[in-house]
Coordinates of C-alpha atoms in Angstrom, one line a residue:
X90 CA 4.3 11.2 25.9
X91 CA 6.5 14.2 26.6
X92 CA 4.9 17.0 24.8
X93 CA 7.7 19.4 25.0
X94 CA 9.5 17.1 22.6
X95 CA 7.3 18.6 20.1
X96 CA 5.3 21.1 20.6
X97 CA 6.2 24.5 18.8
X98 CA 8.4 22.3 16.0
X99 CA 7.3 21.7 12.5
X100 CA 6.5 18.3 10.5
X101 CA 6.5 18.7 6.6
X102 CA 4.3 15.2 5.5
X103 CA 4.3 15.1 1.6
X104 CA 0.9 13.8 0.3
X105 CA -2.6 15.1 1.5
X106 CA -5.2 12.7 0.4
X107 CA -7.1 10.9 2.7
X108 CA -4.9 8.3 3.7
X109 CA -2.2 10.5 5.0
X110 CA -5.0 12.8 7.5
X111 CA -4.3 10.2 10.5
X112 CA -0.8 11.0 10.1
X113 CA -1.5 14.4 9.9
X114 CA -3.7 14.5 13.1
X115 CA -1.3 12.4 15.2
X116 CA 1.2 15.2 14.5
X117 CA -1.0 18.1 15.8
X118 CA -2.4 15.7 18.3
X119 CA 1.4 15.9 19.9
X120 CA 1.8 19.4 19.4
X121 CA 3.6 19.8 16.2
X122 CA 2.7 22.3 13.6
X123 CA 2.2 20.6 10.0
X124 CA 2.8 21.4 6.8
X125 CA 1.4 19.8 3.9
X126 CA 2.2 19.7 0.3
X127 CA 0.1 17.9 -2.4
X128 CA -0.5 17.6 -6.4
X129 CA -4.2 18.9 -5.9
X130 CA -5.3 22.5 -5.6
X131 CA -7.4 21.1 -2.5
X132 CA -7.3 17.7 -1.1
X133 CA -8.4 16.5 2.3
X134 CA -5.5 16.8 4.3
X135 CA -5.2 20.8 3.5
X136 CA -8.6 21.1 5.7
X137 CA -6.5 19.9 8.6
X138 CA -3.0 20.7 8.4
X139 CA -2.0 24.2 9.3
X140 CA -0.1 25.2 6.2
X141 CA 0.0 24.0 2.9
X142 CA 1.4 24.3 -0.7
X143 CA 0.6 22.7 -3.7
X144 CA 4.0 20.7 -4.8
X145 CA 3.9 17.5 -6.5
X146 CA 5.2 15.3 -4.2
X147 CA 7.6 14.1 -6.6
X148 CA 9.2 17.2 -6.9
X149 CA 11.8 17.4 -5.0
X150 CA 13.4 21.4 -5.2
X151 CA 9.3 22.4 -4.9
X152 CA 9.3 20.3 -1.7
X153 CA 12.5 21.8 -0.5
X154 CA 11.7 25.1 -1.2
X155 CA 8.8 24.3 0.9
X156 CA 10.9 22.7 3.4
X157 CA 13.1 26.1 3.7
X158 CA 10.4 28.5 4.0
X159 CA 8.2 26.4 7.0
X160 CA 11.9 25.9 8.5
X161 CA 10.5 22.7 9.2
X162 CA 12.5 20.2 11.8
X163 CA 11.4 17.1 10.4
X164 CA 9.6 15.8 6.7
X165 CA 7.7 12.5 6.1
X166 CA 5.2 10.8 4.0
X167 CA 3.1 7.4 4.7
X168 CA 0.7 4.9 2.4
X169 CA 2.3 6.0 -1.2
X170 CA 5.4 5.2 -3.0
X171 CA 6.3 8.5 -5.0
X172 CA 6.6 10.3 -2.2
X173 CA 9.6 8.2 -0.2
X174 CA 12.3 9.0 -2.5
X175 CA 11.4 13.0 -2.4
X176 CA 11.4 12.9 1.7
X177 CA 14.9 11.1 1.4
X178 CA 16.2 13.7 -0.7
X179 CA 15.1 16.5 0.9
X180 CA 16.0 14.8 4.6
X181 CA 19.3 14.8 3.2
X182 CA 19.9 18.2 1.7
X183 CA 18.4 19.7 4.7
X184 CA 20.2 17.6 7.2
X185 CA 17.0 15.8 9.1
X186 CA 16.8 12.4 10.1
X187 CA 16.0 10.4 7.0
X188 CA 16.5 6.7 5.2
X189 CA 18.9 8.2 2.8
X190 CA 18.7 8.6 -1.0
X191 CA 20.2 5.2 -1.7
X192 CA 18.3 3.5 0.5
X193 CA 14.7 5.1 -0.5
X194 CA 15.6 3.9 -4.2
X195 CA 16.2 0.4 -3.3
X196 CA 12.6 0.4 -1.6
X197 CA 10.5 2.2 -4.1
X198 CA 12.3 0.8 -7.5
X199 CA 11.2 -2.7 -8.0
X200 CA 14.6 -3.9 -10.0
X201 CA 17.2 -1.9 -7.7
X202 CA 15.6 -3.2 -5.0
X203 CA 15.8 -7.2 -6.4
X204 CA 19.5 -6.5 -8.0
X205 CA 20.4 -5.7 -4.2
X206 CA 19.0 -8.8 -3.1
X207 CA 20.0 -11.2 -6.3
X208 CA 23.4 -12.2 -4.3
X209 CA 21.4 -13.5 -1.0
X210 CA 19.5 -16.7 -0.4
X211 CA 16.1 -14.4 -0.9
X212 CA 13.9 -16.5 -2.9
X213 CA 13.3 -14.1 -6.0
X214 CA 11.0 -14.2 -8.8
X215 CA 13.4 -15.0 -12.4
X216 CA 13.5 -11.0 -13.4
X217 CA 14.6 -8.4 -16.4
X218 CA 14.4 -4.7 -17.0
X219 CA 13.7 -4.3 -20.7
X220 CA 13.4 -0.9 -22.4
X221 CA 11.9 -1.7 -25.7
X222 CA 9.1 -4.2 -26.9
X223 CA 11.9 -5.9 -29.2
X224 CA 14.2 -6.2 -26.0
X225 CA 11.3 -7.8 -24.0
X226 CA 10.4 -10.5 -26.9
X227 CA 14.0 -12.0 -26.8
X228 CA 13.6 -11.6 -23.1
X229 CA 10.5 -13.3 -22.4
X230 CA 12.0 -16.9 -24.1
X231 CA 14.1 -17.0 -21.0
X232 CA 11.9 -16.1 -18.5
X233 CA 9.3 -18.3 -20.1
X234 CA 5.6 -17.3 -19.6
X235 CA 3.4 -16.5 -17.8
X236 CA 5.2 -13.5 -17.1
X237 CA 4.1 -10.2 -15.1
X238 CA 4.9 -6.5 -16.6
X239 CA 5.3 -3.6 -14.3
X240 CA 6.8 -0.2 -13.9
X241 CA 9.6 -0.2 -11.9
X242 CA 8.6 2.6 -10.1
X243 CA 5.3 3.3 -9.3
X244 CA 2.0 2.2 -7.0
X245 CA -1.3 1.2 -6.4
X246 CA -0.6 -1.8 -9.5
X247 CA -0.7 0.8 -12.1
X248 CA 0.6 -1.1 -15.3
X249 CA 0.5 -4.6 -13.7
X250 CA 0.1 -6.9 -16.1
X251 CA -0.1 -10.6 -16.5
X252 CA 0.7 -12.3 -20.1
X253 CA 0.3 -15.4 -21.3
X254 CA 2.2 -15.4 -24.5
X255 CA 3.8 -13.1 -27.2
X256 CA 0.3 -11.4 -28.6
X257 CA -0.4 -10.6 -25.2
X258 CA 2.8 -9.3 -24.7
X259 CA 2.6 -7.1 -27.5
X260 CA -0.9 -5.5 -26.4
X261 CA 0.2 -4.9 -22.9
X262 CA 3.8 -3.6 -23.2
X263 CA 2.9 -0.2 -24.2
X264 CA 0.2 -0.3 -21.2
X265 CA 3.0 -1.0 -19.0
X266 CA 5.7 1.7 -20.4
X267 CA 3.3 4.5 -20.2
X268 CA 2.5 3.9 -16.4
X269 CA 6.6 3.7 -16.1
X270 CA 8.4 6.9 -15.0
X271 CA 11.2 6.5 -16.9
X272 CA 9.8 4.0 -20.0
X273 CA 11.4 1.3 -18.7
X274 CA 9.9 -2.1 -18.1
X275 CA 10.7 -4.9 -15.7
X276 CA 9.2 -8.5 -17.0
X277 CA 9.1 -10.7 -13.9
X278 CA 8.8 -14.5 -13.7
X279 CA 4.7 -15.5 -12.2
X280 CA 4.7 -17.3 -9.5
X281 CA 1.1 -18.4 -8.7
X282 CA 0.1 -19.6 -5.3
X283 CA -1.2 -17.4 -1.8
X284 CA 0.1 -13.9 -1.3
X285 CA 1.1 -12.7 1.7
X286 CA 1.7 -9.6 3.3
X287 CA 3.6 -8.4 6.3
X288 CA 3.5 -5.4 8.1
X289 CA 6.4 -4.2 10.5
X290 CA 8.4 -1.5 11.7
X291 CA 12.5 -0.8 12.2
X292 CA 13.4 0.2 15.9
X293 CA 17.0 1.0 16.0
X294 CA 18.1 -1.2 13.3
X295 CA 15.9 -3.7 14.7
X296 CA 13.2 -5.2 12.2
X297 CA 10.0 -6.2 14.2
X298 CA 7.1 -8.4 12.2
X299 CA 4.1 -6.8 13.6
X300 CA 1.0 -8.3 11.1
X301 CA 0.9 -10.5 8.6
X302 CA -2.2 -11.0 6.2
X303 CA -3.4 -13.3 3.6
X304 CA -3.9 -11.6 0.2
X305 CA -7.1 -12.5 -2.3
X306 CA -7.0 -11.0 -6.0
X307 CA -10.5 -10.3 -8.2
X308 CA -11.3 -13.2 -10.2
X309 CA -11.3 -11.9 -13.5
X310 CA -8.3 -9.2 -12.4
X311 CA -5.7 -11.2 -10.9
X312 CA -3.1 -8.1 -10.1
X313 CA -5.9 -6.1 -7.8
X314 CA -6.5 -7.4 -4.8
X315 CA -9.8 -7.2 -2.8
X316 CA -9.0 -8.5 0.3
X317 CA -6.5 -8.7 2.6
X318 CA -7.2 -10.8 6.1
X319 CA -5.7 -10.3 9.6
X320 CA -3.9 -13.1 10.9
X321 CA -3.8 -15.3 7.5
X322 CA -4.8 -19.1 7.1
X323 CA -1.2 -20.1 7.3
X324 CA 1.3 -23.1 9.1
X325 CA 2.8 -21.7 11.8
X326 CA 6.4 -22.9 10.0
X327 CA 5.7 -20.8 7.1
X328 CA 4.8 -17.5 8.6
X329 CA 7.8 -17.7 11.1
X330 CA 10.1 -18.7 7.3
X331 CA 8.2 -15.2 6.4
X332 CA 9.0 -13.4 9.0
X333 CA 12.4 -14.4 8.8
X334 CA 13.1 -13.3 5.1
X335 CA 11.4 -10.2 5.8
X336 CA 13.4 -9.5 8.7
X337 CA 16.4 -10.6 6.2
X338 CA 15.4 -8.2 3.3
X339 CA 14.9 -5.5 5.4
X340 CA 18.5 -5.6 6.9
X341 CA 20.1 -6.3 3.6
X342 CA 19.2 -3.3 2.2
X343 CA 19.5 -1.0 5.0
X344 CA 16.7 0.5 6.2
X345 CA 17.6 2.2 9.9
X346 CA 14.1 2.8 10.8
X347 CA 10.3 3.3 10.1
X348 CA 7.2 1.5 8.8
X349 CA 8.1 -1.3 6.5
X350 CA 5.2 -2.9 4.3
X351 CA 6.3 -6.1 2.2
X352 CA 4.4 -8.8 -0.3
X353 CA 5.4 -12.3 -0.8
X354 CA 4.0 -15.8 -3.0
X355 CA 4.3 -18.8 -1.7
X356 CA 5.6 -21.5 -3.8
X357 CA 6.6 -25.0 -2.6
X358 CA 7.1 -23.8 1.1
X359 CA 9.1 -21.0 -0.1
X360 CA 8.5 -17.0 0.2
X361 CA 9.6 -15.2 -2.8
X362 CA 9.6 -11.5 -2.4
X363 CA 7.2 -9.7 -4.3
X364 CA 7.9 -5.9 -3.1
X365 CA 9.0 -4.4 -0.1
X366 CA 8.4 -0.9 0.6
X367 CA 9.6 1.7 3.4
X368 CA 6.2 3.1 4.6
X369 CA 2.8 1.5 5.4
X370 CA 0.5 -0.2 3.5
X371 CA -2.1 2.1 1.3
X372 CA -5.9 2.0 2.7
X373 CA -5.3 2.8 6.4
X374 CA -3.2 -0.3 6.8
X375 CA -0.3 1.7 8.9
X376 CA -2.5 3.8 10.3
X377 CA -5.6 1.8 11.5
X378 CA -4.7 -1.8 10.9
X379 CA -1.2 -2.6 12.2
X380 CA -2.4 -0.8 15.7
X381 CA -5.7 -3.4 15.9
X382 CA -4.1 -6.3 15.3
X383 CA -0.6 -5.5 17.0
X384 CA -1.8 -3.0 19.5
X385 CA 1.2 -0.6 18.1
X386 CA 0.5 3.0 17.1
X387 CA 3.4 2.7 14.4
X388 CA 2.5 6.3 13.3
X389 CA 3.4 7.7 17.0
X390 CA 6.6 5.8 17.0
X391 CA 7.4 6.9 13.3
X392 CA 7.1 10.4 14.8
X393 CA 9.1 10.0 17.5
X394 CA 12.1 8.8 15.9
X395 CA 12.2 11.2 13.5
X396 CA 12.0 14.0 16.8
X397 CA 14.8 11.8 18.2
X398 CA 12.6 10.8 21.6
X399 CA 13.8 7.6 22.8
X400 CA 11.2 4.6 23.5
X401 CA 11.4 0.9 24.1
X402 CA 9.2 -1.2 21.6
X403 CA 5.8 -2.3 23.3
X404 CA 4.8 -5.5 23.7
X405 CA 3.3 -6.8 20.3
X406 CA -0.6 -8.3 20.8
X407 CA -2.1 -10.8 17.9
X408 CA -5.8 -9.3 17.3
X409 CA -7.8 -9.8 13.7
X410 CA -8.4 -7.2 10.9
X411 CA -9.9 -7.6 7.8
X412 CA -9.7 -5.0 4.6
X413 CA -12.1 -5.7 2.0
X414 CA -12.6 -3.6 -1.5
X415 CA -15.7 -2.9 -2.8
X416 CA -16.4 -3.6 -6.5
X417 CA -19.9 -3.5 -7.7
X418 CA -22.0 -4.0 -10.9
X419 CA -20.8 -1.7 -13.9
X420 CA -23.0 1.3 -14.6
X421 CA -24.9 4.4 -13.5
X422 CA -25.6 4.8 -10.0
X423 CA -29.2 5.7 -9.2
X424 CA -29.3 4.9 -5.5
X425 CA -27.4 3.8 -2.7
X426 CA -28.5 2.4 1.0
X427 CA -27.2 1.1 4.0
X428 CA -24.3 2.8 4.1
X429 CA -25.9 4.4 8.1
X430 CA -26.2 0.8 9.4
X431 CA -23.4 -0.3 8.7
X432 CA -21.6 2.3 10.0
X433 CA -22.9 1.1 13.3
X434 CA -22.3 -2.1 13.5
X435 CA -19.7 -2.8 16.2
X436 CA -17.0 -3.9 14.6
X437 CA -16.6 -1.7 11.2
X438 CA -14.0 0.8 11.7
X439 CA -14.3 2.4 8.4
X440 CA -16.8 2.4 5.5
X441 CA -15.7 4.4 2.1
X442 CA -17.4 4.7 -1.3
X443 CA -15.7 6.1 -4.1
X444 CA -18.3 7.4 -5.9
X445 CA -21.5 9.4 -5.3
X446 CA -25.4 8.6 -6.5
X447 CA -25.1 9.9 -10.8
X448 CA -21.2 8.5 -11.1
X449 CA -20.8 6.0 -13.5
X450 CA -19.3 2.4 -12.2
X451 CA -16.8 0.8 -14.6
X452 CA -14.7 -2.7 -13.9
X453 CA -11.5 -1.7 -12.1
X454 CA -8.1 -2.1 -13.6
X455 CA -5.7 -1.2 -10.6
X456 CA -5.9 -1.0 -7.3
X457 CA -6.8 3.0 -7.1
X458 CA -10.1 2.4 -9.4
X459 CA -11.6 -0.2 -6.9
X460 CA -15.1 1.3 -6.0
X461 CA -14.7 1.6 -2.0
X462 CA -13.6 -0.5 0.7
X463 CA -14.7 -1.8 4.3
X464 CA -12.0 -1.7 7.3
X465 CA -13.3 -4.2 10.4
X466 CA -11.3 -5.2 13.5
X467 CA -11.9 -7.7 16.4
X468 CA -10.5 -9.7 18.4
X469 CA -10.6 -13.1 15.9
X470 CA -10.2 -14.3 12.1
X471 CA -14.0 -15.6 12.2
X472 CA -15.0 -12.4 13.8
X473 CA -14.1 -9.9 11.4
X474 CA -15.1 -12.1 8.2
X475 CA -18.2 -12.7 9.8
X476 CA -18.9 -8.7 10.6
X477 CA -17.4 -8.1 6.5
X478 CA -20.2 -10.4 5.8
X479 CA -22.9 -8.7 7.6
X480 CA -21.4 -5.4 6.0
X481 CA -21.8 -6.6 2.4
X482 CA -25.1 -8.4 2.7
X483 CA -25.9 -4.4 4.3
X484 CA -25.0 -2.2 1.2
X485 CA -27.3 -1.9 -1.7
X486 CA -27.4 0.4 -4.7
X487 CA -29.3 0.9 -7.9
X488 CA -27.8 0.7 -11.2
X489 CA -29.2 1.7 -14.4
X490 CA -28.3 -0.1 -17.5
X491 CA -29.2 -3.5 -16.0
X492 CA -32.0 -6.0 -16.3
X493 CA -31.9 -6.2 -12.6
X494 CA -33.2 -3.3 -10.5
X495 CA -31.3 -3.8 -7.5
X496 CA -27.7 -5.1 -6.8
X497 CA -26.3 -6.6 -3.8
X498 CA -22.9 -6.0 -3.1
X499 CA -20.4 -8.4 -5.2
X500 CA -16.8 -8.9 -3.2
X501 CA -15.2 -11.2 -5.4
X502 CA -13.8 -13.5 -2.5
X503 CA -13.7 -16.7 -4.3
X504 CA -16.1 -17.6 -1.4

């Protein structure tokens, strides 16, 4: 690495909780200076960048105001969704290497980025965007249920809901408008069968399929997943099909470079595209996962093409990961053990709890209220379920408001 390609330059990275510090760090680990803005007065990325501000990230004149006054040479974000569309905008007005507007919307806005696609051989879920509850009645006798409701715009399965017919429809609809941006709804067709992800990154226009998981949902919570396995139980036909229409997709709508992070079902042999986005997965996917199992620090490379230094891509390695969420048994938390052996068995890359002894557990209903999550790596699929065993069977807490005195750790696997 050519330090002088960096060093004494500014990095504005919109976001500061705790999924953007590795970002963070690999900028000041090659000499850049970083600026952060966030929501929060204080989150955890302030403690390690070297300035920050408190902006929402969505705001885009607060972030270029920001962007002004650090005079900063570059601006980025990684793991969230509202974020892409206020680096693209400020990229642009600022003149700095960036996706463009256009093609940040397409990634980030679930029916702009499927009415891009409706004219190609994608395989695409049966879709509407609705903007009243009347609207989506008439709506949903087309599409024919099971149907799913989401915002078009926003992350972490906020609003995600799956209904069965009209009553349900009528209970979840305003759920679903007031996690939308802009009140509007898009009612998509189910299709049931294994998700898949696939992680990748654009190299001079170039898409490259670097990991591919298998996704598994809670059982009583179909739209949050809790886990997500490095390489996937899969034909070797069907992942080179997905790696194909991801490669497809990603051309089609544009994007020149960066981390991509994409979601498919299978049905009958077929992919259908789920989302796509134009940043890493959430949970330390970009940051700690894609570099296991590919041996690719995607965040380094990110960095330099945003600081224009030129590099070939490295050769891509087939390791194992595997990201588990926590959920455990609802109620008060009176104890918690474990937590320092399993931190030391070889293997576990990351251990984090959402919640402190005195918090009270509830059920979670998206994706950010899951209770914690374990990251493990190796070299093997049997390895790393094996070591997420160990890790579960580890972890024990006390609840009050429960018969039992003690709880094991419940994962939900299907298993």
């Amino acid at each position: 690495m050519v330090f002088s390609n960096f060093t004494g330059k500014r990095i504005l990275i919109l976001g500061g909780g705790i999924f953007q510090i590795p970002l963070i760090l690999k900028a000041k680990s090659l000499g850049l200076e970083v600026v952060v803005t966030d929501m929060y007065p204080d989150p955890p990325g302030r403690k390690v960048a070297d300035f920050f501000a408190q902006v929402d990230i969505k705001d885009f004149e607060g972030n270029l105001k920001v962007a002004r006054e650090y005079v900063v040479d570059a601006v980025t974000s990684d793991q969230t969704d509202v974020g892409i569309c206020t680096v693209a905008k400020v990229c642009q007005e600022m003149g700095l290497k960036g996706i463009g507007y256009a093609t940040a919307q397409k990634f980030t806005n679930k029916y702009l980025m499927k009415e891009a696609l409706i004219e190609s051989d994608i395989p695409l879920p049966k879709f509407s965007l609705v903007a009243s509850l009347d609207q989506a009645r008439k709506i949903a006798k087309d599409l024919e249920y099971p149907l799913v409701l989401k915002p078009p715009s926003n992350q972490s399965s906020r609003g995600v809901h799956i209904v069965h017919n009209d009553s349900e429809l009528q209970k979840c609809y305003p759920l679903t408008q007031m996690a939308s941006f802009d009140d509007s709804v898009m009612m998509e067709e189910y299709i049931g069968g294994t998700e898949y992800t696939v992680e990748g990154f654009v190299h001079n226009s170039c898409a490259y399929c670097l990991a591919v998981s298998d996704k598994r949902h809670l059982k009583n919570n179909s739209c949050v997943a809790n886990r997500l396995t490095y390489p996937p139980e899969i034909d070797e036909r069907l992942r080179e099909r997905l790696e194909q229409v991801n490669k497809k997709i990603i051309t089609i709508l544009g994007l020149p470079f960066g981390i991509t992070h994409a979601e498919y079902k299978v049905r009958d042999g077929l992919p259908f595209l789920i989302e796509i986005a134009a940043r890493g997965g959430g949970t330390f996917i970009s940051s700690d996962i894609i570099p296991a199992v590919s041996g690719i620090d995607v965040n380094e490379l990110l960095l330099m093409q945003l600081f224009g230094v030129p590099f070939e891509m490295p050769h891509i390695e087939s390791n194992a990961a595997n990201l588990e969420f926590l959920i455990f048994n609802s109620g008060i938390v009176k104890d918690i053990r474990g937590v320092k052996h399993v931190k030391n068995i070889p293997g576990v890359k990351r251990l984090h709890l959402d919640f402190i002894v005195g918090d009270r557990l509830v059920e979670p209903s998206d994706d950010r209220s899951r209770h914690g999550f374990i990251l493990v790596t190796g070299k093997t699929r049997k390895e790393v379920l094996e070591v997420s065993e160990a890790v579960r069977s580890s972890i024990e807490i006390d609840i009050e408001e429960t018969k039992r005195e003690n709880h094991t750790l419940t994962s939900n696997n299907g298993r």
